[in-house]
Coordinates of C-alpha atoms in Angstrom, one line a residue:
Q699 CA -27.0 -81.3 82.4
G700 CA -29.2 -79.0 80.4
I701 CA -27.0 -77.0 78.0
E702 CA -23.8 -77.9 79.9
Y703 CA -21.5 -80.9 79.5
Q704 CA -22.6 -81.6 75.9
N705 CA -19.1 -82.9 74.9
L706 CA -18.3 -86.5 75.7
N707 CA -15.0 -85.3 77.1
S708 CA -15.5 -81.9 78.8
S709 CA -12.6 -79.8 80.3
V710 CA -13.6 -78.7 83.7
Y711 CA -12.2 -76.6 86.6
L712 CA -12.8 -76.0 90.3
I713 CA -11.7 -72.9 92.3
G714 CA -10.1 -73.6 95.7
K715 CA -6.9 -73.6 97.8
T716 CA -4.1 -76.1 97.8
D717 CA -2.6 -77.4 101.0
W718 CA 0.9 -78.0 99.7
L719 CA 2.1 -79.5 103.0
N720 CA -0.4 -82.3 103.0
G721 CA -0.9 -82.5 99.3
E722 CA -4.6 -81.6 99.3
F723 CA -6.8 -79.5 97.1
L724 CA -9.7 -77.9 98.9
P725 CA -12.4 -76.7 96.4
C726 CA -14.7 -73.8 97.3
S727 CA -16.7 -73.8 94.1
E728 CA -18.8 -76.2 92.0
Q729 CA -17.2 -77.9 89.0
K730 CA -17.7 -75.9 85.8
E731 CA -16.7 -76.2 82.2
L732 CA -13.7 -74.2 81.1
D733 CA -15.0 -73.9 77.5
L734 CA -18.5 -74.3 76.2
G735 CA -17.7 -74.9 72.5
C736 CA -17.7 -78.1 70.5
D737 CA -13.9 -78.7 70.6
Y738 CA -11.8 -77.9 73.6
Y739 CA -9.7 -80.8 75.0
A740 CA -6.7 -81.4 77.3
P741 CA -5.8 -77.8 78.2
Q742 CA -2.3 -77.2 79.5
T743 CA -1.2 -74.1 81.4
L744 CA 2.0 -72.2 81.8
K745 CA 3.3 -69.2 83.7
T746 CA 4.7 -66.3 81.7
P747 CA 7.7 -64.3 83.0
D748 CA 5.3 -61.5 84.0
G749 CA 3.2 -63.9 86.1
R750 CA 0.2 -64.5 83.8
T751 CA -1.4 -68.0 83.6
I752 CA -1.9 -69.0 80.0
A753 CA -3.9 -72.0 78.8
I754 CA -3.7 -73.7 75.4
A755 CA -5.8 -76.7 74.4
W756 CA -6.3 -79.1 71.5
M757 CA -9.3 -77.9 69.5
Q758 CA -10.8 -81.2 68.5
M759 CA -13.1 -83.7 70.2
W760 CA -13.2 -87.5 70.2
L761 CA -15.6 -89.8 68.4
R762 CA -16.3 -87.3 65.6
S763 CA -16.0 -87.4 61.9
I764 CA -13.1 -85.0 60.9
P765 CA -13.3 -83.5 57.4
T766 CA -9.5 -83.0 57.1
S767 CA -9.3 -86.8 57.7
Y768 CA -12.0 -88.0 55.3
L769 CA -10.9 -85.5 52.7
G770 CA -7.3 -86.8 52.9
H771 CA -5.7 -83.6 54.2
G772 CA -3.7 -85.6 56.8
W773 CA -4.3 -83.6 60.0
A774 CA -6.9 -83.4 62.8
G775 CA -7.8 -80.3 64.8
M776 CA -5.4 -77.6 65.9
M777 CA -4.2 -75.8 69.1
S778 CA -6.4 -73.1 70.5
L779 CA -5.4 -69.5 70.9
P780 CA -3.5 -68.9 74.1
R781 CA -5.8 -67.4 76.7
E782 CA -5.1 -65.8 80.0
L783 CA -6.9 -67.1 83.1
W784 CA -7.3 -65.2 86.4
I785 CA -9.6 -65.2 89.4
K786 CA -11.7 -62.1 90.3
N787 CA -14.4 -62.1 93.0
N788 CA -14.1 -65.9 93.2
V789 CA -15.0 -66.1 89.4
L790 CA -12.8 -67.5 86.7
H791 CA -12.1 -64.9 84.0
Q792 CA -10.6 -65.6 80.5
K793 CA -9.4 -63.5 77.7
P794 CA -7.1 -63.9 74.7
A795 CA -3.4 -63.5 75.6
K796 CA -2.3 -59.9 74.7
E797 CA 0.3 -61.3 72.3
V798 CA -2.4 -62.6 70.0
F799 CA -3.5 -59.1 68.9
A800 CA -0.1 -58.4 67.2
Y801 CA -1.1 -60.8 64.4
F802 CA -4.0 -58.7 63.2
E803 CA -4.1 -55.5 61.0
A804 CA -5.6 -52.2 62.2
A805 CA -9.3 -52.4 62.8
K806 CA -11.9 -51.2 60.4
E807 CA -14.8 -49.8 62.5
V808 CA -18.5 -49.7 62.1
K809 CA -19.6 -47.4 64.9
K810 CA -23.0 -47.1 66.6
V811 CA -25.1 -49.0 64.2
V812 CA -28.6 -50.2 64.8
I813 CA -29.3 -53.6 63.3
N814 CA -33.0 -54.2 62.6
A815 CA -32.9 -56.6 59.7
S816 CA -30.5 -58.6 57.5
T817 CA -27.5 -56.3 57.2
Q818 CA -24.1 -56.5 55.5
F819 CA -21.2 -54.1 55.5
E820 CA -18.9 -54.0 52.5
I821 CA -15.7 -53.7 54.7
L822 CA -16.6 -56.9 56.6
R823 CA -15.6 -59.8 54.6
G824 CA -12.8 -62.4 54.8
E825 CA -11.5 -65.8 55.7
T826 CA -9.3 -65.1 58.8
Y827 CA -10.1 -62.2 61.1
L828 CA -11.0 -60.9 64.5
L829 CA -14.6 -59.5 64.8
S830 CA -15.2 -57.4 67.9
I831 CA -18.7 -56.5 68.9
K832 CA -19.9 -54.3 71.8
C833 CA -23.5 -53.6 72.8
P834 CA -24.5 -51.4 75.7
S835 CA -27.2 -53.9 76.7
L836 CA -27.6 -57.6 76.0
P837 CA -29.5 -57.9 72.7
H838 CA -32.9 -59.5 72.8
R839 CA -32.3 -61.1 69.4
F840 CA -29.1 -60.9 67.5
E841 CA -27.7 -63.1 64.7
I842 CA -24.2 -63.1 63.3
F843 CA -23.5 -65.2 60.1
L844 CA -19.8 -66.1 59.7
R845 CA -17.9 -67.6 56.7
K846 CA -21.1 -67.3 54.7
G847 CA -21.2 -68.8 51.2
E848 CA -23.9 -69.7 48.7
S849 CA -25.2 -72.6 50.7
N850 CA -23.3 -72.5 54.0
F851 CA -22.7 -70.3 57.1
T852 CA -21.7 -70.5 60.8
L853 CA -24.3 -68.9 63.0
V854 CA -23.7 -67.2 66.4
S855 CA -27.0 -65.9 67.8
I856 CA -28.3 -64.4 71.0
S857 CA -32.0 -64.9 72.0
D858 CA -33.6 -64.3 75.4
G859 CA -30.3 -64.4 77.4
T860 CA -28.9 -67.5 75.6
L861 CA -26.0 -67.5 73.1
T862 CA -26.1 -70.3 70.6
F863 CA -23.2 -71.4 68.4
D864 CA -24.4 -73.5 65.4
R865 CA -22.1 -75.1 62.8
S866 CA -24.6 -77.5 61.4
K867 CA -24.5 -75.6 58.1
S868 CA -20.9 -74.5 58.2
G869 CA -19.7 -76.6 55.2
F870 CA -18.2 -80.1 55.2
S871 CA -20.2 -82.2 57.6
I872 CA -19.1 -83.1 61.1
K873 CA -21.0 -86.1 62.6
G874 CA -20.8 -87.5 66.1
N875 CA -20.8 -91.0 67.6
R876 CA -24.1 -92.3 69.1
L877 CA -22.5 -91.5 72.5
D878 CA -21.6 -88.0 71.5
G879 CA -25.2 -86.8 70.7
E880 CA -25.6 -83.4 69.0
C881 CA -22.1 -82.3 68.1
N882 CA -22.8 -79.1 66.1
I883 CA -24.8 -76.8 68.5
R884 CA -23.6 -75.4 71.8
K885 CA -25.2 -72.9 74.1
C886 CA -24.1 -70.4 76.8
N887 CA -26.3 -68.8 79.4
L888 CA -25.8 -65.0 79.4
A889 CA -29.0 -64.2 81.4
N890 CA -26.9 -62.5 84.2
E891 CA -25.1 -60.2 81.8
T892 CA -26.3 -56.7 81.3
S893 CA -24.1 -55.8 78.3
L894 CA -22.1 -57.6 75.6
D895 CA -18.4 -57.4 74.8
M896 CA -17.6 -60.2 72.4
Q897 CA -14.5 -61.1 70.4
I898 CA -14.8 -63.7 67.7
F899 CA -11.6 -65.1 66.2
V900 CA -12.3 -66.8 62.8
D901 CA -9.5 -68.9 61.2
V902 CA -9.4 -71.2 58.2
S903 CA -10.9 -74.1 60.2
S904 CA -12.0 -72.6 63.6
V905 CA -14.1 -70.1 65.5
E906 CA -13.1 -69.0 69.0
I907 CA -15.6 -66.8 70.9
F908 CA -14.7 -64.8 74.0
I909 CA -17.6 -63.1 75.9
N910 CA -17.3 -60.4 78.7
E911 CA -14.0 -62.0 79.8
K912 CA -15.9 -64.9 81.3
Y913 CA -17.3 -67.3 78.7
C914 CA -15.5 -69.0 75.8
L915 CA -16.7 -71.3 73.0
S916 CA -14.1 -72.9 70.8
S917 CA -15.0 -75.0 67.8
T918 CA -13.7 -76.3 64.5
I919 CA -15.5 -75.5 61.2
Y920 CA -14.7 -76.6 57.7
P921 CA -16.4 -74.1 55.3
F922 CA -16.7 -74.6 51.5
P923 CA -14.3 -72.6 49.4
C924 CA -15.1 -68.9 48.9
S925 CA -17.2 -68.7 52.0
H926 CA -16.1 -65.2 53.1
G927 CA -19.3 -63.4 53.8
I928 CA -20.4 -61.8 57.1
S929 CA -23.9 -60.6 57.8
F930 CA -26.1 -59.6 60.8
D931 CA -29.7 -59.7 61.8
G932 CA -31.5 -58.3 64.9
D933 CA -34.3 -56.5 66.6
G934 CA -33.0 -53.0 67.1
V935 CA -29.5 -54.1 68.2
E936 CA -27.2 -51.1 69.1
A937 CA -23.7 -52.2 68.4
E938 CA -20.1 -51.0 67.7
I939 CA -18.3 -53.4 65.4
E940 CA -14.6 -53.7 64.7
F941 CA -13.1 -55.9 62.0
S942 CA -9.4 -56.8 62.0
P943 CA -8.1 -59.0 59.2
F944 CA -5.3 -61.4 60.0
N945 CA -1.9 -60.1 59.0
N946 CA -0.4 -62.7 56.6
H947 CA 3.0 -60.9 56.6
K948 CA 3.2 -61.5 60.4
R949 CA 2.7 -65.3 59.8
S950 CA 5.8 -65.4 57.6
E951 CA 7.9 -63.8 60.4

């Protein structure tokens, strides 16, 4: 349906009320996708001791070529970051679980920049990190190049109210079955948003994007070695950028 339901197996949700006595669920909203990325399947939820609802899914989709399989690495996909779900004004909201942030180093900041052309910042470079971007208004045109190498990159772009995730040039190729269609490009409608608060979690083989605590796009990527560059392009984009490298010492704990 347009830019929605592009995955052969989409994870969907409905908002409603449960009649526990009669065993009925009474929806009061339309069905919507929980995640708009290329790879988000079979999410499971749990309740934390403090009452939060946390969802975790398998970040891989069926009927795709998987580089870690055809390269002989012996694994396929990964679990997504845990995310918190809650309802506000009859709208589902999502954000990374607060525990996730303990695994990143202190942020390096690039404050109040205006991006007019291809721009790089020396402090922004790496393989595993959290990139946080805030804009006071939704950019007309804004491009973010992640895991950039000599011949590859992963592109997150905003143009005329639509965010596009494009991994077609990310590195080792991912191809879909004839039933799967285009498996490397996903879009998210942001036309109703007036500002941008975006968190991009980049790992060795994944990108997870959280936008305005409402929209999420989770996808696998398989960059070539030494693809550590980050760059930006835009038309007068006012932004505050924070870069937090993953803390490898925390992993060993």
